[in-house]
Amino acid sequence: MKIDAIDLKILTVLQQDGRVSNQDLAEQVFLSPSACLRRVRALEESGMIARYIALLDATAFGLEVDSFVQVTMRRDVEHWHENFTAALQSWPEVVGSYIITGEANYLLRVRARNLKHYSSFVLEKLYKTPGVLDIRSNIVLQTLKDTQMLAPELLMGEAGVNG
Amino acid sequence: MKIDAIDLKILTVLQQDGRVSNQDLAEQVFLSPSACLRRVRALEESGMIARYIALLDATAFGLEVDSFVQVTMRRDVEHWHENFTAALQSWPEVVGSYIITGEANYLLRVRARNLKHYSSFVLEKLYKTPGVLDIRSNIVLQTLKDTQMLAPELLMGEAGVNG
DNA sequence: GCTGAAAGTCGGCACCT
DNA sequence: AGGTGCCGACTTTCAGC
């Protein structure tokens, strides 16, 4: 599927305001509502727009701790990867988990209400998972940028941009 | 502001589908549309719901590289933090940046079209920033979980949940 | 604080350019 | 491809419970 400059503009707007009305969106990209809606539907059906979500403010709920945790596994435990992966999905504190290159095997993003909650997560859940050898916690002291935004400059140069 | 079990349900639904219609939402939480809408507006105005966004599928745009980059700075350069922070905001490849505890000073989440693009970002942008001493790239090989979802269990126990 | 109805607005479709 | 117009559905407000 080919996307042009107007599609890029639509994607930019929707990434900033997922609930913008089709009429407003159409105005911003200088299109009629029907033409605009057709493009949005095409972007959704092609999978380029994956989904729409509400973002909550973690601090408003008293979630004080945000962290990145590097996890190293030992390989002498059976089904260590399957067990660990399944556990990750079930733990609400884990909002992201990735297999990465480098010294650790996994990188987790973990949120907790406070340090006590965080501590109990690490000791009672993470460390008790068979195969977990080493855990390195990197607590977030300050968030400078935290966005899901894929800027037009990033999207361009691929997927056949015309305009 | 106090939230109850119905608010938690509303937040859970909206975090999964930010464009759900008020009528559907009202049905799911067993409320009339007008009562439901009033709760949603209250959650928005209190700041608990920060915003609504569209999530794009990075792979659909050919963004092959996802990574976490640990950056260590030297302190003998003037305004190193201010300069670096400003640069981070302007680089589209950087979708997240955090000051963390541990060995590195910053953790960045960086997205790029391919390894060539990634390499040029690290060499031409990151390394050329005054004060950058060491860079450790952790390329994401597999994404097991990547969500912004704050589960009800996480939100509970704070903000005075009643029901 | 919830319900129900009324009014304004929007999304979705058919049709034309 | 994009634009116009119409109809049904939805959002939103307000009176009443």
XYZ file of C-alpha atoms (C1' of nucleotides) in Angstrom:
360
model
C 0.000 0.000 0.000
C 1.204 3.448 -0.915
C 0.804 6.398 1.378
C 1.249 10.047 0.485
C 1.833 13.305 2.331
C -1.830 13.595 3.277
C -1.789 10.133 4.869
C 1.315 11.128 6.814
C -0.475 14.213 8.088
C -3.498 12.110 9.074
C -1.250 9.687 10.957
C 0.502 12.548 12.717
C -2.767 14.060 13.897
C -4.219 10.730 15.019
C -1.074 9.877 16.966
C -1.561 13.082 18.930
C -5.325 12.930 19.297
C -6.886 9.549 18.713
C -10.385 10.863 19.359
C -10.363 13.768 16.939
C -13.621 13.854 15.004
C -13.491 12.999 11.343
C -14.706 16.480 10.492
C -11.903 18.201 12.412
C -9.362 15.819 10.945
C -10.665 16.476 7.434
C -10.281 20.218 7.958
C -6.712 19.865 9.186
C -5.665 17.883 6.126
C -7.733 20.010 3.714
C -9.999 17.178 2.595
C -13.743 16.616 2.635
C -14.980 14.458 5.544
C -15.846 11.532 3.301
C -12.499 11.476 1.521
C -10.733 11.773 4.857
C -12.739 8.956 6.433
C -11.990 6.683 3.499
C -8.258 7.239 3.993
C -8.492 6.594 7.723
C -10.391 3.341 7.147
C -7.797 2.247 4.584
C -4.990 2.972 7.050
C -6.811 0.974 9.713
C -7.551 -1.976 7.459
C -3.992 -2.116 6.145
C -2.829 -2.475 9.754
C -0.750 0.695 9.690
C -3.005 2.098 12.382
C -2.918 -0.770 14.862
C -5.384 0.528 17.421
C -6.588 3.444 19.502
C -6.012 3.641 23.236
C -6.467 5.951 26.203
C -3.263 6.876 28.019
C -3.532 7.169 31.792
C -1.367 9.410 33.947
C 0.448 6.937 36.191
C 1.302 9.602 38.771
C -2.393 10.476 39.160
C -2.891 6.952 40.465
C 0.063 7.050 42.810
C 2.265 4.801 40.682
C 5.548 6.255 41.880
C 8.010 3.684 40.582
C 8.941 3.243 36.937
C 11.930 1.095 36.070
C 13.837 -0.905 33.522
C 15.015 -4.289 34.717
C 17.712 -6.352 33.054
C 17.219 -10.061 33.632
C 19.825 -12.762 33.019
C 18.795 -16.411 32.953
C 20.662 -19.634 33.528
C 20.180 -22.240 30.866
C 20.169 -25.387 32.995
C 16.487 -25.147 33.876
C 13.988 -26.802 31.572
C 11.467 -24.642 29.729
C 12.942 -21.509 31.296
C 11.980 -19.315 28.385
C 8.413 -20.622 28.075
C 7.794 -20.384 31.809
C 9.248 -16.900 32.078
C 7.359 -15.591 29.040
C 4.057 -16.881 30.380
C 4.725 -15.335 33.790
C 5.554 -11.951 32.241
C 2.185 -11.822 30.528
C 0.339 -12.409 33.775
C 2.179 -9.823 35.893
C 0.467 -6.431 35.735
C 3.619 -4.674 36.938
C 5.360 -5.637 33.680
C 4.220 -3.218 30.984
C 6.953 -4.144 28.507
C 9.312 -7.061 27.997
C 11.922 -7.524 25.315
C 14.621 -9.992 24.346
C 17.710 -7.900 23.715
C 21.298 -8.136 22.584
C 23.987 -7.396 25.144
C 24.791 -8.772 28.554
C 21.286 -9.459 29.829
C 18.739 -11.788 28.211
C 15.601 -9.760 28.869
C 14.742 -6.158 29.481
C 11.524 -5.474 31.392
C 9.729 -2.241 32.049
C 8.163 -2.476 35.465
C 5.742 -0.111 37.190
C 4.911 -0.239 40.878
C 3.005 1.801 43.427
C 6.063 2.433 45.612
C 9.439 0.954 46.509
C 7.860 -1.563 48.878
C 5.614 -2.826 46.111
C 8.551 -2.837 43.696
C 10.697 -4.736 46.143
C 8.046 -7.386 46.686
C 7.607 -7.755 42.942
C 11.327 -8.363 42.431
C 11.768 -10.675 45.414
C 8.482 -12.571 45.388
C 7.756 -12.804 41.697
C 10.855 -12.210 39.571
C 13.474 -13.929 41.712
C 11.232 -16.893 42.427
C 10.842 -17.683 38.759
C 12.923 -20.781 37.893
C 15.969 -19.921 35.835
C 16.340 -16.280 36.853
C 20.032 -15.803 37.658
C 20.658 -12.069 37.861
C 18.502 -8.947 38.073
C 19.694 -5.378 37.566
C 17.227 -2.654 38.394
C 17.445 0.720 36.691
C 14.925 2.968 38.410
C 13.656 5.900 36.360
C 14.565 9.149 38.139
C 13.205 11.448 35.467
C 11.254 10.893 32.266
C 12.467 13.263 29.560
C 10.490 11.835 26.679
C 7.994 8.997 26.620
C 5.935 8.824 23.497
C 4.591 6.257 21.108
C 4.865 8.843 18.348
C 6.389 7.695 15.096
C 7.240 10.996 13.444
C 6.679 11.548 9.710
C 10.441 11.774 9.160
C 10.743 8.246 10.555
C 7.895 6.889 8.468
C 9.127 8.511 5.290
C 11.543 6.821 2.972
C 9.588 3.618 3.297
C 6.161 2.410 2.206
C 6.392 4.478 -0.947
C 5.739 8.035 0.095
C 4.731 10.129 -2.876
C 4.249 13.697 -1.764
C -10.871 12.354 43.584
C -12.328 8.996 44.439
C -12.818 6.294 41.865
C -14.854 3.150 42.241
C -15.062 -0.222 40.548
C -17.116 1.186 37.676
C -14.466 3.822 36.975
C -11.809 1.109 36.967
C -13.839 -0.832 34.435
C -14.232 2.280 32.296
C -10.470 2.890 32.414
C -9.771 -0.710 31.504
C -12.028 -0.578 28.476
C -10.700 2.785 27.293
C -7.101 1.612 27.590
C -7.923 -1.207 25.197
C -10.150 0.722 22.834
C -9.822 4.482 22.999
C -12.453 4.988 20.321
C -15.206 2.891 21.818
C -18.501 4.726 21.524
C -20.038 6.056 24.696
C -23.040 3.812 24.144
C -20.949 0.634 23.903
C -18.933 1.694 26.916
C -22.079 2.397 28.899
C -23.396 -1.072 28.091
C -20.174 -2.736 29.175
C -20.197 -1.022 32.550
C -23.995 -1.384 32.994
C -24.701 2.343 33.064
C -26.863 4.663 31.010
C -24.985 6.607 28.299
C -25.352 9.920 30.082
C -24.137 8.620 33.445
C -21.226 6.914 31.711
C -20.263 10.029 29.788
C -20.227 12.107 32.948
C -17.779 9.682 34.556
C -15.523 9.688 31.504
C -15.463 13.506 31.458
C -14.637 13.561 35.171
C -11.771 11.125 34.616
C -10.482 13.273 31.771
C -10.728 16.524 33.677
C -9.048 15.091 36.758
C -6.093 14.196 34.525
C -6.339 10.469 35.215
C -7.052 9.950 31.533
C -4.168 11.927 30.045
C -5.010 11.646 26.359
C -6.147 9.406 23.531
C -3.791 8.317 20.774
C -3.602 6.095 17.724
C -0.925 3.405 17.856
C 0.847 2.663 14.586
C 2.363 -0.685 13.658
C 6.057 0.126 13.233
C 6.722 -2.984 11.166
C 4.036 -1.953 8.670
C 6.202 1.088 7.896
C 9.410 -0.871 7.610
C 10.816 0.284 10.932
C 12.919 -2.803 11.510
C 15.129 -1.646 14.361
C 13.951 -1.129 17.922
C 16.546 -0.667 20.653
C 17.398 0.499 24.121
C 20.537 2.589 24.353
C 22.451 3.256 27.544
C 24.309 6.555 27.416
C 27.057 7.631 29.796
C 28.160 11.273 29.880
C 31.331 12.978 30.952
C 30.869 15.896 33.286
C 33.617 18.183 32.061
C 31.535 19.703 29.269
C 29.431 22.768 30.072
C 25.649 22.481 29.833
C 25.941 18.825 28.859
C 22.587 17.926 30.334
C 20.691 20.878 28.846
C 22.207 20.361 25.403
C 21.582 16.632 25.424
C 17.995 16.973 26.637
C 17.178 19.499 23.931
C 18.739 17.276 21.262
C 16.735 14.256 22.415
C 13.486 16.121 21.929
C 14.344 16.992 18.357
C 15.442 13.534 17.231
C 12.515 11.539 15.840
C 14.406 8.262 16.307
C 14.226 8.741 20.084
C 10.762 7.709 21.256
C 11.677 7.554 24.934
C 14.431 8.931 27.145
C 14.901 8.456 30.859
C 17.408 9.355 33.561
C 18.062 6.122 35.414
C 19.928 4.719 38.359
C 22.762 2.324 37.637
C 25.874 2.514 35.533
C 24.590 4.650 32.663
C 23.192 8.170 32.958
C 20.451 7.899 30.353
C 18.401 5.176 28.791
C 16.982 5.895 25.345
C 14.518 3.945 23.288
C 15.486 4.360 19.657
C 13.655 3.284 16.530
C 15.206 3.195 13.072
C 14.338 1.987 9.601
C 17.242 -0.437 9.389
C 20.733 -1.035 10.769
C 22.246 1.490 8.382
C 19.875 4.162 9.617
C 20.488 3.092 13.203
C 24.215 3.218 12.719
C 24.105 6.707 11.250
C 21.916 7.870 14.131
C 24.409 6.603 16.704
C 27.513 7.838 14.893
C 26.265 11.100 13.402
C 23.853 12.287 16.062
C 24.433 10.589 19.406
C 28.220 10.368 19.395
C 28.638 13.885 18.055
C 26.730 15.367 20.973
C 29.196 17.106 23.330
C 29.634 15.185 26.569
C 28.619 11.736 25.323
C 31.274 9.344 26.606
C 29.937 5.830 26.181
C 27.050 4.223 24.312
C 25.775 0.689 24.789
C 23.209 -0.535 22.315
C 20.722 -3.228 23.240
C 18.881 -4.145 20.087
C 15.429 -5.655 20.561
C 15.385 -9.164 19.062
C 11.841 -9.955 20.112
C 9.051 -8.002 21.733
C 7.178 -10.164 24.211
C 4.990 -7.471 25.715
C 4.723 -3.805 24.865
C 1.711 -2.100 26.321
C 0.763 1.134 27.974
C -1.872 -0.734 29.928
C -2.096 0.036 33.631
C -4.105 -2.909 34.896
C -6.838 -2.457 37.518
C -4.733 -4.432 40.025
C -1.990 -1.830 39.638
C -4.359 1.104 39.972
C -6.128 -0.356 42.981
C -5.012 0.267 46.508
C -4.487 3.919 45.655
C -6.750 6.863 44.864
C -9.384 5.547 47.247
C -11.021 2.690 45.428
C -14.358 1.899 47.002
C -15.990 -0.972 45.337
C -25.999 10.463 41.144
C -28.954 8.111 37.660
C -32.622 8.088 33.993
C -34.962 9.531 29.868
C -36.041 12.489 26.198
C -34.887 16.208 23.057
C -31.675 18.647 20.100
C -27.517 19.185 17.813
C -23.672 16.832 15.622
C -21.311 13.267 13.411
C -20.310 9.091 10.852
C -21.354 6.291 6.953
C -23.187 5.462 2.487
C -24.948 6.354 -2.225
C -24.134 8.938 -5.982
C -21.841 12.216 -8.927
C -17.581 14.660 -10.742
C -9.091 9.234 -6.841
C -12.338 13.609 -4.203
C -16.958 16.144 -3.302
C -22.100 16.614 -2.056
C -26.123 15.407 0.230
C -28.949 12.514 2.924
C -30.264 9.373 6.691
C -29.497 6.938 10.860
C -26.797 6.853 14.955
C -24.461 8.966 18.310
C -23.091 12.506 21.610
C -24.509 15.902 24.791
C -27.558 18.637 27.573
C -31.321 19.372 30.595
C -35.421 18.374 33.200
C -37.143 15.195 36.557
C -36.596 11.342 39.911
